Coordinates of C-alpha atoms in Angstrom, one line a residue:
M401 CA 9.0 24.6 -47.6
L402 CA 5.3 23.5 -47.4
S403 CA 5.8 22.5 -43.7
S404 CA 7.1 26.0 -42.8
W405 CA 4.2 27.6 -44.7
S406 CA 1.6 25.5 -43.0
T407 CA 3.2 26.2 -39.6
S408 CA 3.2 29.9 -40.2
L409 CA -0.4 29.8 -41.3
N410 CA -1.5 27.8 -38.2
L411 CA 0.3 30.4 -36.0
I412 CA -1.4 33.3 -37.8
F413 CA -4.8 31.7 -37.4
L414 CA -4.1 30.9 -33.8
S415 CA -3.0 34.4 -33.2
L416 CA -6.1 35.8 -34.9
A417 CA -8.4 33.5 -32.9
W418 CA -6.8 34.4 -29.6
T419 CA -6.8 38.2 -30.5
T420 CA -10.5 37.9 -31.3
M421 CA -11.3 36.0 -28.1
A422 CA -9.3 38.3 -25.9
A423 CA -11.1 41.3 -27.5
T424 CA -14.5 39.7 -27.2
Y425 CA -14.4 38.3 -23.7
S426 CA -13.3 39.9 -20.4
P427 CA -10.3 38.5 -18.5
L428 CA -12.7 37.0 -15.9
Q429 CA -14.7 35.2 -18.5
L430 CA -11.6 33.8 -20.1
E431 CA -10.3 32.5 -16.8
L432 CA -13.7 31.0 -15.9
F433 CA -14.9 29.4 -19.1
G434 CA -11.5 28.3 -20.4
P435 CA -10.8 25.9 -17.5
I436 CA -14.5 24.8 -17.4
A437 CA -14.4 23.8 -21.1
L438 CA -11.1 21.9 -20.7
R439 CA -12.2 20.1 -17.5
L440 CA -15.5 19.1 -19.1
T441 CA -14.0 17.8 -22.4
L442 CA -10.8 16.2 -21.1
Y443 CA -11.8 14.9 -17.7
I444 CA -15.5 14.8 -16.9
L445 CA -16.8 13.6 -20.3
P446 CA -14.1 10.9 -20.9
S447 CA -14.6 9.7 -17.3
L448 CA -18.3 9.4 -18.0
I449 CA -17.6 7.5 -21.2
F450 CA -15.3 5.1 -19.4
L451 CA -17.9 4.6 -16.6
T452 CA -20.7 4.0 -19.1
F453 CA -18.6 1.4 -20.9
D454 CA -17.8 -0.3 -17.5
I455 CA -21.4 -0.5 -16.4
G456 CA -23.0 -1.0 -19.8
V457 CA -20.7 -3.8 -21.0
P458 CA -19.2 -5.3 -17.8
S459 CA -18.4 -8.7 -19.4
L460 CA -16.1 -6.9 -21.9
A461 CA -14.9 -4.2 -19.5
V462 CA -13.4 -6.7 -17.1
E463 CA -11.0 -7.8 -19.8
F464 CA -9.4 -4.4 -19.8
K465 CA -9.5 -3.8 -16.0
A466 CA -6.4 -4.4 -14.0
H467 CA -8.4 -5.9 -11.2
G468 CA -11.1 -7.6 -13.2
K469 CA -14.6 -7.4 -11.9
W470 CA -13.6 -5.4 -8.9
G471 CA -12.5 -2.6 -11.2
I472 CA -16.2 -2.1 -12.1
A473 CA -17.6 0.7 -9.9
T474 CA -20.9 -1.0 -9.2
N475 CA -19.2 -4.2 -7.9
Q476 CA -17.3 -2.3 -5.2
R477 CA -18.3 -1.6 -1.6
G478 CA -21.4 0.7 -1.5
G479 CA -22.5 -0.2 -5.0
K480 CA -24.6 2.3 -7.0
R481 CA -25.1 4.6 -4.0
K482 CA -21.4 5.0 -3.5
L483 CA -20.9 5.5 -7.2
R484 CA -23.4 8.4 -7.3
R485 CA -21.6 10.0 -4.4
V486 CA -18.2 9.7 -6.0
V487 CA -19.4 11.1 -9.3
L488 CA -21.3 14.1 -7.8
W489 CA -18.5 15.1 -5.4
S490 CA -15.8 14.7 -8.1
V491 CA -17.6 16.9 -10.5
G492 CA -18.5 19.3 -7.7
N493 CA -14.9 19.6 -6.6
V494 CA -13.7 20.3 -10.1
M495 CA -16.2 23.0 -10.7
A496 CA -15.8 24.5 -7.3
C497 CA -12.1 25.0 -7.8
V498 CA -12.7 26.7 -11.2
V499 CA -15.2 29.1 -9.5
L500 CA -12.8 29.7 -6.6
Q501 CA -10.1 30.7 -9.0
A502 CA -12.4 33.1 -10.9
A503 CA -13.5 34.5 -7.5
I504 CA -9.9 35.2 -6.5
E505 CA -9.3 36.9 -9.8
W506 CA -12.4 39.0 -9.4
V507 CA -11.3 40.2 -5.9
V508 CA -7.8 41.0 -7.1
T509 CA -8.8 42.9 -10.3
D510 CA -12.2 44.4 -9.6
V511 CA -12.2 44.9 -5.8
L512 CA -8.5 45.6 -5.1
R513 CA -7.9 47.1 -8.5
M514 CA -4.6 45.2 -8.9
K515 CA -3.2 43.5 -12.0
S516 CA -4.4 40.0 -12.8
L517 CA -2.6 37.1 -11.1
L518 CA -2.3 35.4 -14.5
L519 CA -1.3 37.2 -17.7
I520 CA -4.6 37.2 -19.5
K521 CA -4.5 40.2 -21.8
G522 CA -1.0 41.1 -22.6
S523 CA -0.4 44.3 -24.6
R524 CA 2.2 44.9 -27.2
W525 CA 1.7 48.1 -29.2
G526 CA -1.9 48.1 -27.8
L527 CA -2.7 44.7 -29.2
N528 CA -3.5 41.4 -27.4
H529 CA -0.8 38.8 -28.4
L530 CA 0.2 35.2 -27.9
P531 CA 2.9 34.5 -25.3
N532 CA 6.5 34.1 -26.4
P533 CA 6.9 30.4 -27.4
W534 CA 10.1 29.9 -25.4
T535 CA 8.6 31.5 -22.4
M536 CA 5.5 29.3 -22.7
V537 CA 7.7 26.2 -22.9
K538 CA 9.8 27.3 -19.8
H539 CA 6.7 28.1 -17.8
A540 CA 5.0 24.8 -18.8
L541 CA 8.0 22.7 -17.8
A542 CA 8.4 24.7 -14.5
G543 CA 4.7 24.2 -13.8
V544 CA 4.8 20.4 -14.4
L545 CA 7.9 20.1 -12.1
A546 CA 6.4 22.3 -9.4
H547 CA 3.1 20.6 -9.5
N548 CA 4.6 17.1 -9.0
V549 CA 6.9 18.3 -6.2
L550 CA 4.1 20.1 -4.3
Q551 CA 1.7 17.2 -4.7
Y552 CA 4.2 14.7 -3.4
Y553 CA 5.0 16.6 -0.2
I554 CA 1.4 17.7 0.4
H555 CA 0.4 14.1 0.0
T556 CA 3.0 12.7 2.4
H557 CA 3.3 15.5 5.0
L558 CA -0.4 16.5 5.2
L559 CA -2.7 13.9 3.8
H560 CA -0.9 10.8 5.1
S561 CA 0.8 12.1 8.2
P562 CA -0.2 12.2 11.9
S563 CA 0.6 15.9 11.7
G564 CA -2.0 16.3 9.0
G565 CA -4.8 16.4 11.6
R566 CA -8.3 16.8 10.1
L567 CA -6.9 16.9 6.6
A568 CA -5.5 13.4 7.0
D569 CA -8.7 12.1 8.5
W570 CA -10.9 13.6 5.8
H571 CA -8.6 12.2 3.0
A572 CA -8.7 8.7 4.6
N573 CA -12.5 8.7 5.0
W574 CA -13.2 10.2 1.6
H575 CA -10.6 9.4 -1.0
H576 CA -9.4 6.2 0.4
S577 CA -12.9 4.8 1.0
V578 CA -12.5 3.6 -2.6
Q579 CA -9.8 1.0 -3.0
V580 CA -10.0 0.2 -6.7
P581 CA -9.9 3.4 -8.7
Y582 CA -11.9 4.6 -11.7
S583 CA -11.5 8.0 -13.3
F584 CA -13.9 9.9 -11.1
V585 CA -12.0 8.8 -8.0
A586 CA -9.2 11.1 -9.0
N587 CA -11.1 14.2 -7.7
Y588 CA -13.3 12.5 -5.1
D589 CA -12.1 13.9 -1.8
H590 CA -13.2 16.2 0.9
P591 CA -13.4 19.7 -0.8
V592 CA -10.6 21.1 1.4
C593 CA -8.3 18.2 0.7
H594 CA -9.1 18.4 -3.0
A595 CA -8.3 22.1 -3.1
V596 CA -5.0 21.6 -1.2
H597 CA -3.9 18.5 -3.1
R598 CA -5.2 18.9 -6.6
W599 CA -5.8 22.6 -7.2
L600 CA -3.1 24.5 -5.3
P601 CA -0.1 22.6 -6.8
L602 CA -1.3 23.7 -10.2
Y603 CA -2.5 27.3 -9.4
L604 CA 0.3 28.5 -7.1
P605 CA 3.2 28.0 -9.6
A606 CA 1.1 29.7 -12.3
V607 CA 0.6 32.7 -10.0
A608 CA 4.2 32.7 -8.9
L609 CA 5.4 32.8 -12.5
R610 CA 2.5 34.9 -13.7
M611 CA 1.9 32.5 -16.5
H612 CA 0.0 33.5 -19.6
I613 CA -3.5 32.1 -19.5
L614 CA -2.8 29.9 -22.5
T615 CA 0.1 28.2 -20.7
Y616 CA -2.1 27.7 -17.7
L617 CA -4.8 26.2 -19.9
L618 CA -2.3 23.9 -21.5
L619 CA -1.3 22.6 -18.0
I620 CA -5.0 22.1 -17.1
A621 CA -5.5 20.1 -20.3
F622 CA -2.4 18.0 -19.5
F623 CA -3.2 17.1 -15.9
S624 CA -6.9 16.5 -16.8
L625 CA -5.9 13.8 -19.2
E626 CA -3.4 12.4 -16.7
E627 CA -6.1 12.1 -14.1
T628 CA -8.5 10.5 -16.6
F629 CA -6.1 7.7 -17.6
V630 CA -4.0 7.2 -14.5
Y631 CA -7.1 6.6 -12.3
S632 CA -9.0 4.7 -15.0
G633 CA -8.1 1.2 -13.7
Y634 CA -7.5 0.0 -17.2
N635 CA -4.4 -2.2 -18.1
V636 CA -4.5 -1.1 -21.7
L637 CA -3.2 2.5 -21.9
P638 CA -1.5 4.7 -24.4
S639 CA 2.0 4.6 -22.9
T640 CA 4.1 1.9 -21.2
I641 CA 6.6 4.1 -19.3
M642 CA 4.5 7.1 -18.3
I643 CA 0.8 6.4 -18.2
R644 CA 0.8 2.7 -17.6
G645 CA 3.4 2.9 -14.9
M646 CA 1.7 5.8 -13.3
A647 CA -1.6 3.9 -13.3
R648 CA 0.0 0.8 -11.7
R649 CA 1.5 2.9 -9.0
T650 CA -1.8 4.7 -8.4
D651 CA -3.6 1.3 -8.1
A652 CA -1.0 0.2 -5.5
H653 CA -1.5 3.4 -3.5
M654 CA -5.2 3.0 -3.4
L655 CA -5.2 -0.7 -2.6
S656 CA -2.7 -0.1 0.3
E657 CA -4.8 2.8 1.5
G658 CA -1.8 5.2 1.3
D659 CA 1.2 3.2 2.3
G660 CA 3.3 4.5 -0.5
N661 CA 3.4 5.8 -4.1
Y662 CA 2.5 9.4 -3.1
G663 CA 3.5 10.9 -6.5
S664 CA 2.0 9.6 -9.7
V665 CA 5.2 10.0 -11.7
G666 CA 7.2 8.0 -9.1
I667 CA 10.5 9.9 -9.2
L668 CA 10.2 11.4 -5.7
D669 CA 8.9 8.0 -4.4
W670 CA 12.1 6.5 -5.8
C671 CA 14.2 9.2 -4.2
H672 CA 12.6 8.8 -0.7
G673 CA 12.1 5.1 -0.8
T674 CA 8.3 5.2 -0.7
T675 CA 7.7 3.2 -3.8
L676 CA 5.3 0.2 -3.7
G677 CA 6.0 -2.5 -6.3
K678 CA 8.0 -1.6 -9.5
D679 CA 9.5 1.8 -9.4
V680 CA 9.9 4.4 -12.2
M681 CA 13.5 3.3 -12.8
E682 CA 12.5 -0.3 -13.5
D683 CA 9.9 1.1 -15.9
L684 CA 12.5 3.2 -17.6
K685 CA 14.9 0.3 -18.0
A686 CA 12.1 -2.0 -19.4
E687 CA 11.1 0.7 -21.9
M688 CA 14.7 1.2 -23.0
E689 CA 15.1 -2.5 -23.5
K690 CA 11.9 -2.7 -25.4
H691 CA 12.9 0.1 -27.8
D692 CA 16.4 -1.4 -28.2
A693 CA 14.8 -4.8 -29.1
E694 CA 12.5 -3.0 -31.6
E695 CA 15.4 -1.2 -33.1
K696 CA 17.4 -4.5 -33.5
T697 CA 14.4 -6.1 -35.1
G698 CA 14.0 -3.2 -37.4
R699 CA 17.7 -3.5 -38.5
V700 CA 17.3 -7.2 -39.1
I701 CA 14.2 -6.6 -41.2
D702 CA 15.9 -3.8 -43.1
G703 CA 19.0 -6.1 -43.7
A704 CA 16.8 -8.9 -44.9
G705 CA 15.0 -6.5 -47.2
D706 CA 18.3 -5.2 -48.6
A707 CA 19.5 -8.8 -49.2
V708 CA 16.3 -9.7 -51.0
S709 CA 16.5 -6.6 -53.2
G710 CA 20.1 -7.3 -54.0
L711 CA 19.3 -10.9 -55.0
A712 CA 16.5 -9.8 -57.2
A713 CA 18.7 -7.2 -58.9
R714 CA 21.4 -9.9 -59.6
I715 CA 18.7 -12.3 -61.0
K716 CA 17.4 -9.5 -63.3
S717 CA 21.0 -8.7 -64.4
K718 CA 21.7 -12.3 -65.3
A719 CA 18.4 -12.6 -67.2
R720 CA 19.3 -9.5 -69.3
K721 CA 22.7 -10.8 -70.1
G722 CA 21.2 -14.1 -71.2
R723 CA 18.8 -12.3 -73.5
S724 CA 21.6 -10.2 -75.0
R725 CA 23.7 -13.3 -75.8
K726 CA 20.7 -14.9 -77.6

């Protein structure tokens, strides 16, 4: 009962907060400042914290880096000069795509006088409202699926293909000039390659489904965290099957300069035979075996606990019977 009440209150407060924001800010402001805030807090700031830790305490950082001292940005080819270039272009690419999205929205709504490409201010009985939860879930799942599929095929058929032309050359000379990744490398690329590879796979499905802006912001948050951790170069990460496996495959992709592992999740690489090293199915099998072992251990511990409790109960019973006879 308490859980249902707290959930209802949270939804009420969220609805009020969103209604207030939607009434206070214009659609263009929401579409501009929402993504900027998420990219700053979930990608740029954490990447800067990781980088500061690596450079500030290298003797400790190497213990957590998958490639030891070569995982420290200043130890790599180009040193500090290359590091500054990577950070500046990475931040610049992220911000440029947010501004590009807002510019497209401005042209569509203010110049062409058409409805917004994303559902920003929905109206029900004249009031701004939150999206339907089920619709939000469906659109989020469709967005994740479409993003991964588009990224894989763009990566293979444009950025790592002879038919890719200048895009392939730019991607090789920019992104793959760094062999051992750190978080800022995720968005270090030629601006055109970055827009095609990182931004379009997220934005196109959102426009095609005309997602609610909150669903779109949720996807931005999700993929921002993914980029931060998958490119971090650390071997100690929150998850074994998803994040750690994705990070390992990304490391192999960067070290091989693009010979495989074109999708971070690894499912399409497994389907097309482009996996380098352990594939996603091996990760899944290892994770299942791990959970099965943990479950068996838990059952053994529970059984031992029950046995000890039963023995203690019998001892107490005998002691009571002995006192009653006396």
